[in-house]
PDB file of N, CA and C in Angstrom:
ATOM      1  N   MET A 828     -34.147  -7.583   6.445  1.00 52.00           N
ATOM      2  CA  MET A 828     -34.550  -6.196   6.421  1.00 52.00           C
ATOM      3  C   MET A 828     -33.395  -5.288   6.829  1.00 52.00           C
ATOM      4  N   GLU A 829     -32.686  -5.688   7.894  1.00 65.00           N
ATOM      5  CA  GLU A 829     -31.543  -4.896   8.340  1.00 65.00           C
ATOM      6  C   GLU A 829     -30.443  -4.902   7.287  1.00 65.00           C
ATOM      7  N   GLN A 830     -30.296  -6.041   6.594  1.00 63.00           N
ATOM      8  CA  GLN A 830     -29.295  -6.131   5.534  1.00 63.00           C
ATOM      9  C   GLN A 830     -29.635  -5.156   4.407  1.00 63.00           C
ATOM     10  N   ASP A 831     -30.931  -4.995   4.097  1.00 78.00           N
ATOM     11  CA  ASP A 831     -31.343  -4.051   3.063  1.00 78.00           C
ATOM     12  C   ASP A 831     -30.935  -2.631   3.438  1.00 78.00           C
ATOM     13  N   LYS A 832     -31.145  -2.257   4.691  1.00 85.00           N
ATOM     14  CA  LYS A 832     -30.778  -0.919   5.147  1.00 85.00           C
ATOM     15  C   LYS A 832     -29.267  -0.734   5.067  1.00 85.00           C
ATOM     16  N   THR A 833     -28.524  -1.775   5.409  1.00 87.00           N
ATOM     17  CA  THR A 833     -27.068  -1.709   5.320  1.00 87.00           C
ATOM     18  C   THR A 833     -26.630  -1.494   3.877  1.00 87.00           C
ATOM     19  N   LEU A 834     -27.271  -2.194   2.955  1.00 88.00           N
ATOM     20  CA  LEU A 834     -26.945  -2.011   1.530  1.00 88.00           C
ATOM     21  C   LEU A 834     -27.233  -0.582   1.084  1.00 88.00           C
ATOM     22  N   LEU A 835     -28.376  -0.043   1.515  1.00 92.00           N
ATOM     23  CA  LEU A 835     -28.729   1.323   1.142  1.00 92.00           C
ATOM     24  C   LEU A 835     -27.740   2.323   1.729  1.00 92.00           C
ATOM     25  N   LEU A 836     -27.322   2.104   2.968  1.00 93.00           N
ATOM     26  CA  LEU A 836     -26.331   2.984   3.591  1.00 93.00           C
ATOM     27  C   LEU A 836     -25.006   2.934   2.838  1.00 93.00           C
ATOM     28  N   GLN A 837     -24.590   1.734   2.475  1.00 92.00           N
ATOM     29  CA  GLN A 837     -23.335   1.589   1.735  1.00 92.00           C
ATOM     30  C   GLN A 837     -23.419   2.238   0.356  1.00 92.00           C
ATOM     31  N   LEU A 838     -24.553   2.065  -0.299  1.00 94.00           N
ATOM     32  CA  LEU A 838     -24.736   2.698  -1.606  1.00 94.00           C
ATOM     33  C   LEU A 838     -24.677   4.210  -1.470  1.00 94.00           C
ATOM     34  N   GLY A 839     -25.384   4.748  -0.496  1.00 96.00           N
ATOM     35  CA  GLY A 839     -25.380   6.195  -0.293  1.00 96.00           C
ATOM     36  C   GLY A 839     -23.993   6.737  -0.003  1.00 96.00           C
ATOM     37  N   GLU A 840     -23.250   6.030   0.840  1.00 95.00           N
ATOM     38  CA  GLU A 840     -21.888   6.439   1.160  1.00 95.00           C
ATOM     39  C   GLU A 840     -20.995   6.379  -0.076  1.00 95.00           C
ATOM     40  N   ARG A 841     -21.198   5.349  -0.881  1.00 95.00           N
ATOM     41  CA  ARG A 841     -20.389   5.189  -2.106  1.00 95.00           C
ATOM     42  C   ARG A 841     -20.687   6.299  -3.100  1.00 95.00           C
ATOM     43  N   VAL A 842     -21.968   6.615  -3.287  1.00 97.00           N
ATOM     44  CA  VAL A 842     -22.351   7.697  -4.211  1.00 97.00           C
ATOM     45  C   VAL A 842     -21.718   9.003  -3.751  1.00 97.00           C
ATOM     46  N   LYS A 843     -21.847   9.308  -2.475  1.00 97.00           N
ATOM     47  CA  LYS A 843     -21.293  10.559  -1.958  1.00 97.00           C
ATOM     48  C   LYS A 843     -19.777  10.598  -2.094  1.00 97.00           C
ATOM     49  N   ALA A 844     -19.101   9.505  -1.763  1.00 95.00           N
ATOM     50  CA  ALA A 844     -17.642   9.460  -1.863  1.00 95.00           C
ATOM     51  C   ALA A 844     -17.181   9.669  -3.307  1.00 95.00           C
ATOM     52  N   LEU A 845     -17.839   9.011  -4.246  1.00 96.00           N
ATOM     53  CA  LEU A 845     -17.473   9.181  -5.660  1.00 96.00           C
ATOM     54  C   LEU A 845     -17.759  10.608  -6.122  1.00 96.00           C
ATOM     55  N   ARG A 846     -18.882  11.160  -5.681  1.00 96.00           N
ATOM     56  CA  ARG A 846     -19.239  12.538  -6.058  1.00 96.00           C
ATOM     57  C   ARG A 846     -18.188  13.519  -5.550  1.00 96.00           C
ATOM     58  N   VAL A 847     -17.816  13.380  -4.296  1.00 97.00           N
ATOM     59  CA  VAL A 847     -16.837  14.289  -3.697  1.00 97.00           C
ATOM     60  C   VAL A 847     -15.472  14.117  -4.358  1.00 97.00           C
ATOM     61  N   THR A 848     -15.070  12.872  -4.603  1.00 95.00           N
ATOM     62  CA  THR A 848     -13.786  12.597  -5.260  1.00 95.00           C
ATOM     63  C   THR A 848     -13.719  13.263  -6.634  1.00 95.00           C
ATOM     64  N   ARG A 849     -14.843  13.298  -7.309  1.00 96.00           N
ATOM     65  CA  ARG A 849     -14.883  13.904  -8.649  1.00 96.00           C
ATOM     66  C   ARG A 849     -15.116  15.416  -8.607  1.00 96.00           C
ATOM     67  N   GLY A 850     -15.223  15.951  -7.426  1.00 97.00           N
ATOM     68  CA  GLY A 850     -15.394  17.396  -7.279  1.00 97.00           C
ATOM     69  C   GLY A 850     -16.755  17.899  -7.722  1.00 97.00           C
ATOM     70  N   LEU A 851     -17.769  17.036  -7.616  1.00 97.00           N
ATOM     71  CA  LEU A 851     -19.115  17.413  -8.042  1.00 97.00           C
ATOM     72  C   LEU A 851     -19.959  17.819  -6.842  1.00 97.00           C
ATOM     73  N   SER A 852     -20.774  18.830  -7.043  1.00 97.00           N
ATOM     74  CA  SER A 852     -21.769  19.170  -6.032  1.00 97.00           C
ATOM     75  C   SER A 852     -22.962  18.235  -6.212  1.00 97.00           C
ATOM     76  N   GLN A 853     -23.842  18.212  -5.245  1.00 97.00           N
ATOM     77  CA  GLN A 853     -25.063  17.411  -5.399  1.00 97.00           C
ATOM     78  C   GLN A 853     -25.856  17.918  -6.599  1.00 97.00           C
ATOM     79  N   GLU A 854     -25.907  19.228  -6.779  1.00 98.00           N
ATOM     80  CA  GLU A 854     -26.654  19.796  -7.905  1.00 98.00           C
ATOM     81  C   GLU A 854     -26.096  19.315  -9.243  1.00 98.00           C
ATOM     82  N   GLU A 855     -24.762  19.308  -9.355  1.00 98.00           N
ATOM     83  CA  GLU A 855     -24.141  18.876 -10.609  1.00 98.00           C
ATOM     84  C   GLU A 855     -24.401  17.401 -10.882  1.00 98.00           C
ATOM     85  N   LEU A 856     -24.248  16.570  -9.852  1.00 98.00           N
ATOM     86  CA  LEU A 856     -24.486  15.144 -10.064  1.00 98.00           C
ATOM     87  C   LEU A 856     -25.951  14.868 -10.369  1.00 98.00           C
ATOM     88  N   ALA A 857     -26.840  15.524  -9.662  1.00 98.00           N
ATOM     89  CA  ALA A 857     -28.276  15.315  -9.927  1.00 98.00           C
ATOM     90  C   ALA A 857     -28.594  15.644 -11.381  1.00 98.00           C
ATOM     91  N   GLU A 858     -28.041  16.740 -11.869  1.00 98.00           N
ATOM     92  CA  GLU A 858     -28.289  17.125 -13.267  1.00 98.00           C
ATOM     93  C   GLU A 858     -27.704  16.086 -14.223  1.00 98.00           C
ATOM     94  N   ARG A 859     -26.475  15.664 -13.988  1.00 97.00           N
ATOM     95  CA  ARG A 859     -25.841  14.653 -14.842  1.00 97.00           C
ATOM     96  C   ARG A 859     -26.599  13.320 -14.821  1.00 97.00           C
ATOM     97  N   ALA A 860     -27.143  12.986 -13.652  1.00 97.00           N
ATOM     98  CA  ALA A 860     -27.827  11.704 -13.486  1.00 97.00           C
ATOM     99  C   ALA A 860     -29.291  11.762 -13.909  1.00 97.00           C
ATOM    100  N   GLY A 861     -29.797  12.949 -14.202  1.00 97.00           N
ATOM    101  CA  GLY A 861     -31.186  13.077 -14.637  1.00 97.00           C
ATOM    102  C   GLY A 861     -32.187  12.870 -13.517  1.00 97.00           C
ATOM    103  N   MET A 862     -31.841  13.346 -12.325  1.00 97.00           N
ATOM    104  CA  MET A 862     -32.757  13.199 -11.193  1.00 97.00           C
ATOM    105  C   MET A 862     -32.806  14.508 -10.422  1.00 97.00           C
ATOM    106  N   SER A 863     -33.774  14.596  -9.538  1.00 97.00           N
ATOM    107  CA  SER A 863     -33.896  15.814  -8.739  1.00 97.00           C
ATOM    108  C   SER A 863     -32.827  15.829  -7.648  1.00 97.00           C
ATOM    109  N   LEU A 864     -32.493  17.015  -7.198  1.00 97.00           N
ATOM    110  CA  LEU A 864     -31.554  17.178  -6.100  1.00 97.00           C
ATOM    111  C   LEU A 864     -32.077  16.476  -4.849  1.00 97.00           C
ATOM    112  N   LYS A 865     -33.372  16.571  -4.625  1.00 98.00           N
ATOM    113  CA  LYS A 865     -34.002  15.935  -3.464  1.00 98.00           C
ATOM    114  C   LYS A 865     -33.797  14.423  -3.509  1.00 98.00           C
ATOM    115  N   HIS A 866     -34.007  13.828  -4.676  1.00 98.00           N
ATOM    116  CA  HIS A 866     -33.864  12.376  -4.808  1.00 98.00           C
ATOM    117  C   HIS A 866     -32.415  11.953  -4.566  1.00 98.00           C
ATOM    118  N   LEU A 867     -31.459  12.690  -5.110  1.00 98.00           N
ATOM    119  CA  LEU A 867     -30.052  12.367  -4.892  1.00 98.00           C
ATOM    120  C   LEU A 867     -29.720  12.435  -3.397  1.00 98.00           C
ATOM    121  N   GLY A 868     -30.195  13.467  -2.726  1.00 97.00           N
ATOM    122  CA  GLY A 868     -29.958  13.588  -1.290  1.00 97.00           C
ATOM    123  C   GLY A 868     -30.541  12.418  -0.521  1.00 97.00           C
ATOM    124  N   GLU A 869     -31.719  11.982  -0.916  1.00 97.00           N
ATOM    125  CA  GLU A 869     -32.351  10.827  -0.258  1.00 97.00           C
ATOM    126  C   GLU A 869     -31.542   9.554  -0.478  1.00 97.00           C
ATOM    127  N   ILE A 870     -30.967   9.399  -1.662  1.00 97.00           N
ATOM    128  CA  ILE A 870     -30.135   8.225  -1.950  1.00 97.00           C
ATOM    129  C   ILE A 870     -28.875   8.275  -1.096  1.00 97.00           C
ATOM    130  N   GLU A 871     -28.226   9.435  -1.032  1.00 97.00           N
ATOM    131  CA  GLU A 871     -26.999   9.555  -0.245  1.00 97.00           C
ATOM    132  C   GLU A 871     -27.255   9.326   1.244  1.00 97.00           C
ATOM    133  N   ARG A 872     -28.435   9.659   1.724  1.00 97.00           N
ATOM    134  CA  ARG A 872     -28.776   9.473   3.143  1.00 97.00           C
ATOM    135  C   ARG A 872     -29.443   8.119   3.410  1.00 97.00           C
ATOM    136  N   ALA A 873     -29.591   7.312   2.381  1.00 95.00           N
ATOM    137  CA  ALA A 873     -30.249   5.993   2.484  1.00 95.00           C
ATOM    138  C   ALA A 873     -31.693   6.133   2.938  1.00 95.00           C
ATOM    139  N   ALA A 874     -32.329   7.222   2.540  1.00 95.00           N
ATOM    140  CA  ALA A 874     -33.729   7.461   2.908  1.00 95.00           C
ATOM    141  C   ALA A 874     -34.692   6.895   1.877  1.00 95.00           C
ATOM    142  N   THR A 875     -34.169   6.412   0.759  1.00 95.00           N
ATOM    143  CA  THR A 875     -35.008   5.830  -0.282  1.00 95.00           C
ATOM    144  C   THR A 875     -34.251   4.709  -0.969  1.00 95.00           C
ATOM    145  N   GLU A 876     -35.001   3.817  -1.571  1.00 94.00           N
ATOM    146  CA  GLU A 876     -34.401   2.733  -2.344  1.00 94.00           C
ATOM    147  C   GLU A 876     -34.446   3.132  -3.811  1.00 94.00           C
ATOM    148  N   PRO A 877     -33.285   3.393  -4.434  1.00 95.00           N
ATOM    149  CA  PRO A 877     -33.297   3.880  -5.811  1.00 95.00           C
ATOM    150  C   PRO A 877     -33.733   2.812  -6.815  1.00 95.00           C
ATOM    151  N   SER A 878     -34.400   3.256  -7.850  1.00 95.00           N
ATOM    152  CA  SER A 878     -34.796   2.358  -8.933  1.00 95.00           C
ATOM    153  C   SER A 878     -33.573   2.023  -9.778  1.00 95.00           C
ATOM    154  N   ILE A 879     -33.707   1.041 -10.625  1.00 95.00           N
ATOM    155  CA  ILE A 879     -32.614   0.691 -11.532  1.00 95.00           C
ATOM    156  C   ILE A 879     -32.302   1.860 -12.457  1.00 95.00           C
ATOM    157  N   THR A 880     -33.321   2.615 -12.835  1.00 96.00           N
ATOM    158  CA  THR A 880     -33.115   3.797 -13.676  1.00 96.00           C
ATOM    159  C   THR A 880     -32.270   4.830 -12.943  1.00 96.00           C
ATOM    160  N   ALA A 881     -32.540   5.018 -11.657  1.00 97.00           N
ATOM    161  CA  ALA A 881     -31.761   5.965 -10.858  1.00 97.00           C
ATOM    162  C   ALA A 881     -30.317   5.493 -10.724  1.00 97.00           C
ATOM    163  N   VAL A 882     -30.122   4.205 -10.493  1.00 96.00           N
ATOM    164  CA  VAL A 882     -28.767   3.654 -10.367  1.00 96.00           C
ATOM    165  C   VAL A 882     -28.002   3.856 -11.673  1.00 96.00           C
ATOM    166  N   LEU A 883     -28.654   3.567 -12.788  1.00 96.00           N
ATOM    167  CA  LEU A 883     -27.991   3.761 -14.085  1.00 96.00           C
ATOM    168  C   LEU A 883     -27.675   5.225 -14.333  1.00 96.00           C
ATOM    169  N   GLY A 884     -28.573   6.115 -13.934  1.00 97.00           N
ATOM    170  CA  GLY A 884     -28.315   7.543 -14.060  1.00 97.00           C
ATOM    171  C   GLY A 884     -27.120   7.972 -13.223  1.00 97.00           C
ATOM    172  N   LEU A 885     -27.014   7.442 -12.008  1.00 98.00           N
ATOM    173  CA  LEU A 885     -25.867   7.752 -11.156  1.00 98.00           C
ATOM    174  C   LEU A 885     -24.568   7.237 -11.776  1.00 98.00           C
ATOM    175  N   CYS A 886     -24.620   6.050 -12.355  1.00 97.00           N
ATOM    176  CA  CYS A 886     -23.436   5.509 -13.031  1.00 97.00           C
ATOM    177  C   CYS A 886     -23.000   6.422 -14.168  1.00 97.00           C
ATOM    178  N   LYS A 887     -23.955   6.878 -14.924  1.00 97.00           N
ATOM    179  CA  LYS A 887     -23.648   7.790 -16.028  1.00 97.00           C
ATOM    180  C   LYS A 887     -23.062   9.096 -15.487  1.00 97.00           C
ATOM    181  N   GLY A 888     -23.700   9.659 -14.479  1.00 97.00           N
ATOM    182  CA  GLY A 888     -23.247  10.925 -13.921  1.00 97.00           C
ATOM    183  C   GLY A 888     -21.888  10.847 -13.259  1.00 97.00           C
ATOM    184  N   LEU A 889     -21.592   9.699 -12.653  1.00 97.00           N
ATOM    185  CA  LEU A 889     -20.308   9.518 -11.976  1.00 97.00           C
ATOM    186  C   LEU A 889     -19.248   8.885 -12.878  1.00 97.00           C
ATOM    187  N   GLU A 890     -19.680   8.451 -14.064  1.00 97.00           N
ATOM    188  CA  GLU A 890     -18.804   7.807 -15.034  1.00 97.00           C
ATOM    189  C   GLU A 890     -18.151   6.550 -14.446  1.00 97.00           C
ATOM    190  N   VAL A 891     -19.009   5.686 -13.896  1.00 96.00           N
ATOM    191  CA  VAL A 891     -18.549   4.408 -13.353  1.00 96.00           C
ATOM    192  C   VAL A 891     -19.448   3.295 -13.871  1.00 96.00           C
ATOM    193  N   ARG A 892     -18.951   2.072 -13.782  1.00 94.00           N
ATOM    194  CA  ARG A 892     -19.771   0.915 -14.127  1.00 94.00           C
ATOM    195  C   ARG A 892     -20.654   0.565 -12.935  1.00 94.00           C
ATOM    196  N   VAL A 893     -21.728  -0.133 -13.191  1.00 93.00           N
ATOM    197  CA  VAL A 893     -22.669  -0.494 -12.136  1.00 93.00           C
ATOM    198  C   VAL A 893     -21.959  -1.236 -11.007  1.00 93.00           C
ATOM    199  N   LEU A 894     -21.078  -2.179 -11.344  1.00 88.00           N
ATOM    200  CA  LEU A 894     -20.387  -2.957 -10.317  1.00 88.00           C
ATOM    201  C   LEU A 894     -19.481  -2.099  -9.445  1.00 88.00           C
ATOM    202  N   GLU A 895     -19.021  -0.970  -9.966  1.00 90.00           N
ATOM    203  CA  GLU A 895     -18.199  -0.059  -9.166  1.00 90.00           C
ATOM    204  C   GLU A 895     -19.043   0.737  -8.177  1.00 90.00           C
ATOM    205  N   LEU A 896     -20.317   0.884  -8.475  1.00 91.00           N
ATOM    206  CA  LEU A 896     -21.195   1.691  -7.638  1.00 91.00           C
ATOM    207  C   LEU A 896     -21.896   0.874  -6.560  1.00 91.00           C
ATOM    208  N   LEU A 897     -22.366  -0.295  -6.922  1.00 86.00           N
ATOM    209  CA  LEU A 897     -23.180  -1.078  -5.993  1.00 86.00           C
ATOM    210  C   LEU A 897     -22.332  -1.792  -4.951  1.00 86.00           C
ATOM    211  N   PRO A 898     -22.795  -1.814  -3.701  1.00 77.00           N
ATOM    212  CA  PRO A 898     -22.073  -2.565  -2.667  1.00 77.00           C
ATOM    213  C   PRO A 898     -22.212  -4.053  -2.906  1.00 77.00           C
ATOM    214  N   ASP A 899     -21.262  -4.813  -2.419  1.00 72.00           N
ATOM    215  CA  ASP A 899     -21.266  -6.262  -2.566  1.00 72.00           C
ATOM    216  C   ASP A 899     -22.023  -6.874  -1.389  1.00 72.00           C
ATOM    217  N   PRO A 900     -23.235  -7.405  -1.622  1.00 61.00           N
ATOM    218  CA  PRO A 900     -24.013  -7.956  -0.502  1.00 61.00           C
ATOM    219  C   PRO A 900     -23.343  -9.144   0.165  1.00 61.00           C
ATOM    220  N   ALA A 901     -22.438  -9.820  -0.528  1.00 59.00           N
ATOM    221  CA  ALA A 901     -21.758 -10.976   0.058  1.00 59.00           C
ATOM    222  C   ALA A 901     -20.832 -10.554   1.196  1.00 59.00           C
ATOM    223  N   ARG A 902     -20.400  -9.292   1.200  1.00 56.00           N
ATOM    224  CA  ARG A 902     -19.492  -8.818   2.245  1.00 56.00           C
ATOM    225  C   ARG A 902     -20.218  -8.357   3.501  1.00 56.00           C
ATOM    226  N   ILE A 903     -21.519  -8.287   3.432  1.00 52.00           N
ATOM    227  CA  ILE A 903     -22.281  -7.835   4.590  1.00 52.00           C
ATOM    228  C   ILE A 903     -22.582  -9.027   5.474  1.00 52.00           C
ATOM    229  N   THR A 904     -22.073  -8.995   6.664  1.00 54.00           N
ATOM    230  CA  THR A 904     -22.337 -10.074   7.600  1.00 54.00           C
ATOM    231  C   THR A 904     -23.065  -9.499   8.801  1.00 54.00           C
ATOM    232  N   PRO A 905     -24.031 -10.234   9.298  1.00 59.00           N
ATOM    233  CA  PRO A 905     -24.742  -9.724  10.464  1.00 59.00           C
ATOM    234  C   PRO A 905     -23.829  -9.686  11.678  1.00 59.00           C
ATOM    235  N   GLU A 906     -24.118  -8.787  12.560  1.00 62.00           N
ATOM    236  CA  GLU A 906     -23.377  -8.663  13.810  1.00 62.00           C
ATOM    237  C   GLU A 906     -23.608  -9.921  14.639  1.00 62.00           C
ATOM    238  N   PRO A 907     -22.536 -10.559  15.106  1.00 68.00           N
ATOM    239  CA  PRO A 907     -22.747 -11.770  15.904  1.00 68.00           C
ATOM    240  C   PRO A 907     -23.405 -11.440  17.239  1.00 68.00           C
ATOM    241  N   LYS A 908     -24.179 -12.393  17.717  1.00 75.00           N
ATOM    242  CA  LYS A 908     -24.865 -12.220  18.992  1.00 75.00           C
ATOM    243  C   LYS A 908     -23.835 -12.260  20.112  1.00 75.00           C
ATOM    244  N   ALA A 909     -23.942 -11.321  21.022  1.00 83.00           N
ATOM    245  CA  ALA A 909     -23.059 -11.317  22.178  1.00 83.00           C
ATOM    246  C   ALA A 909     -23.471 -12.434  23.120  1.00 83.00           C
ATOM    247  N   LEU A 910     -22.500 -13.160  23.603  1.00 80.00           N
ATOM    248  CA  LEU A 910     -22.794 -14.269  24.497  1.00 80.00           C
ATOM    249  C   LEU A 910     -22.803 -13.778  25.942  1.00 80.00           C
ATOM    250  N   SER A 911     -23.786 -14.256  26.669  1.00 85.00           N
ATOM    251  CA  SER A 911     -23.869 -13.918  28.094  1.00 85.00           C
ATOM    252  C   SER A 911     -22.939 -14.838  28.879  1.00 85.00           C
ATOM    253  N   ARG A 912     -22.792 -14.551  30.147  1.00 85.00           N
ATOM    254  CA  ARG A 912     -21.973 -15.397  31.005  1.00 85.00           C
ATOM    255  C   ARG A 912     -22.536 -16.812  31.053  1.00 85.00           C
ATOM    256  N   ASP A 913     -23.874 -16.918  31.144  1.00 86.00           N
ATOM    257  CA  ASP A 913     -24.520 -18.232  31.155  1.00 86.00           C
ATOM    258  C   ASP A 913     -24.235 -19.012  29.868  1.00 86.00           C
ATOM    259  N   ASP A 914     -24.272 -18.284  28.727  1.00 82.00           N
ATOM    260  CA  ASP A 914     -23.969 -18.944  27.449  1.00 82.00           C
ATOM    261  C   ASP A 914     -22.557 -19.517  27.467  1.00 82.00           C
ATOM    262  N   TRP A 915     -21.604 -18.720  27.941  1.00 82.00           N
ATOM    263  CA  TRP A 915     -20.216 -19.172  27.994  1.00 82.00           C
ATOM    264  C   TRP A 915     -20.064 -20.371  28.929  1.00 82.00           C
ATOM    265  N   GLN A 916     -20.761 -20.350  30.046  1.00 83.00           N
ATOM    266  CA  GLN A 916     -20.676 -21.472  30.981  1.00 83.00           C
ATOM    267  C   GLN A 916     -21.217 -22.754  30.345  1.00 83.00           C
ATOM    268  N   ARG A 917     -22.329 -22.641  29.623  1.00 82.00           N
ATOM    269  CA  ARG A 917     -22.885 -23.819  28.941  1.00 82.00           C
ATOM    270  C   ARG A 917     -21.906 -24.345  27.886  1.00 82.00           C
ATOM    271  N   ILE A 918     -21.286 -23.436  27.179  1.00 82.00           N
ATOM    272  CA  ILE A 918     -20.306 -23.852  26.150  1.00 82.00           C
ATOM    273  C   ILE A 918     -19.143 -24.577  26.798  1.00 82.00           C
ATOM    274  N   LEU A 919     -18.652 -24.039  27.899  1.00 83.00           N
ATOM    275  CA  LEU A 919     -17.503 -24.655  28.562  1.00 83.00           C
ATOM    276  C   LEU A 919     -17.861 -25.994  29.186  1.00 83.00           C
ATOM    277  N   GLU A 920     -19.096 -26.158  29.610  1.00 82.00           N
ATOM    278  CA  GLU A 920     -19.531 -27.435  30.177  1.00 82.00           C
ATOM    279  C   GLU A 920     -19.596 -28.516  29.110  1.00 82.00           C
ATOM    280  N   ILE A 921     -19.942 -28.122  27.889  1.00 76.00           N
ATOM    281  CA  ILE A 921     -20.069 -29.086  26.786  1.00 76.00           C
ATOM    282  C   ILE A 921     -18.702 -29.561  26.326  1.00 76.00           C
ATOM    283  N   THR A 922     -17.722 -28.682  26.359  1.00 61.00           N
ATOM    284  CA  THR A 922     -16.399 -29.049  25.846  1.00 61.00           C
ATOM    285  C   THR A 922     -15.532 -29.731  26.854  1.00 61.00           C
TER     286      THR A 922
END
């Protein structure tokens, strides 16, 4: 579940970065992508999970391929658990 939120955050950041790089306002990109301004804002803020139709519309509006837009889930790694002092002591006793 947390990985899903991370993917949505990365997608939103990527959409916004590409939009800004291309000098597009949210209004312009929403129009090019065939979606409402509200929906685009929700995607950029990771407040919604976009449909495949929305993703394809964003690709068209940003003039990128799908693989350029979507984050790579293989690169997302969970945060490692912090070890307590007791954990470290047990590890050192074993070795």
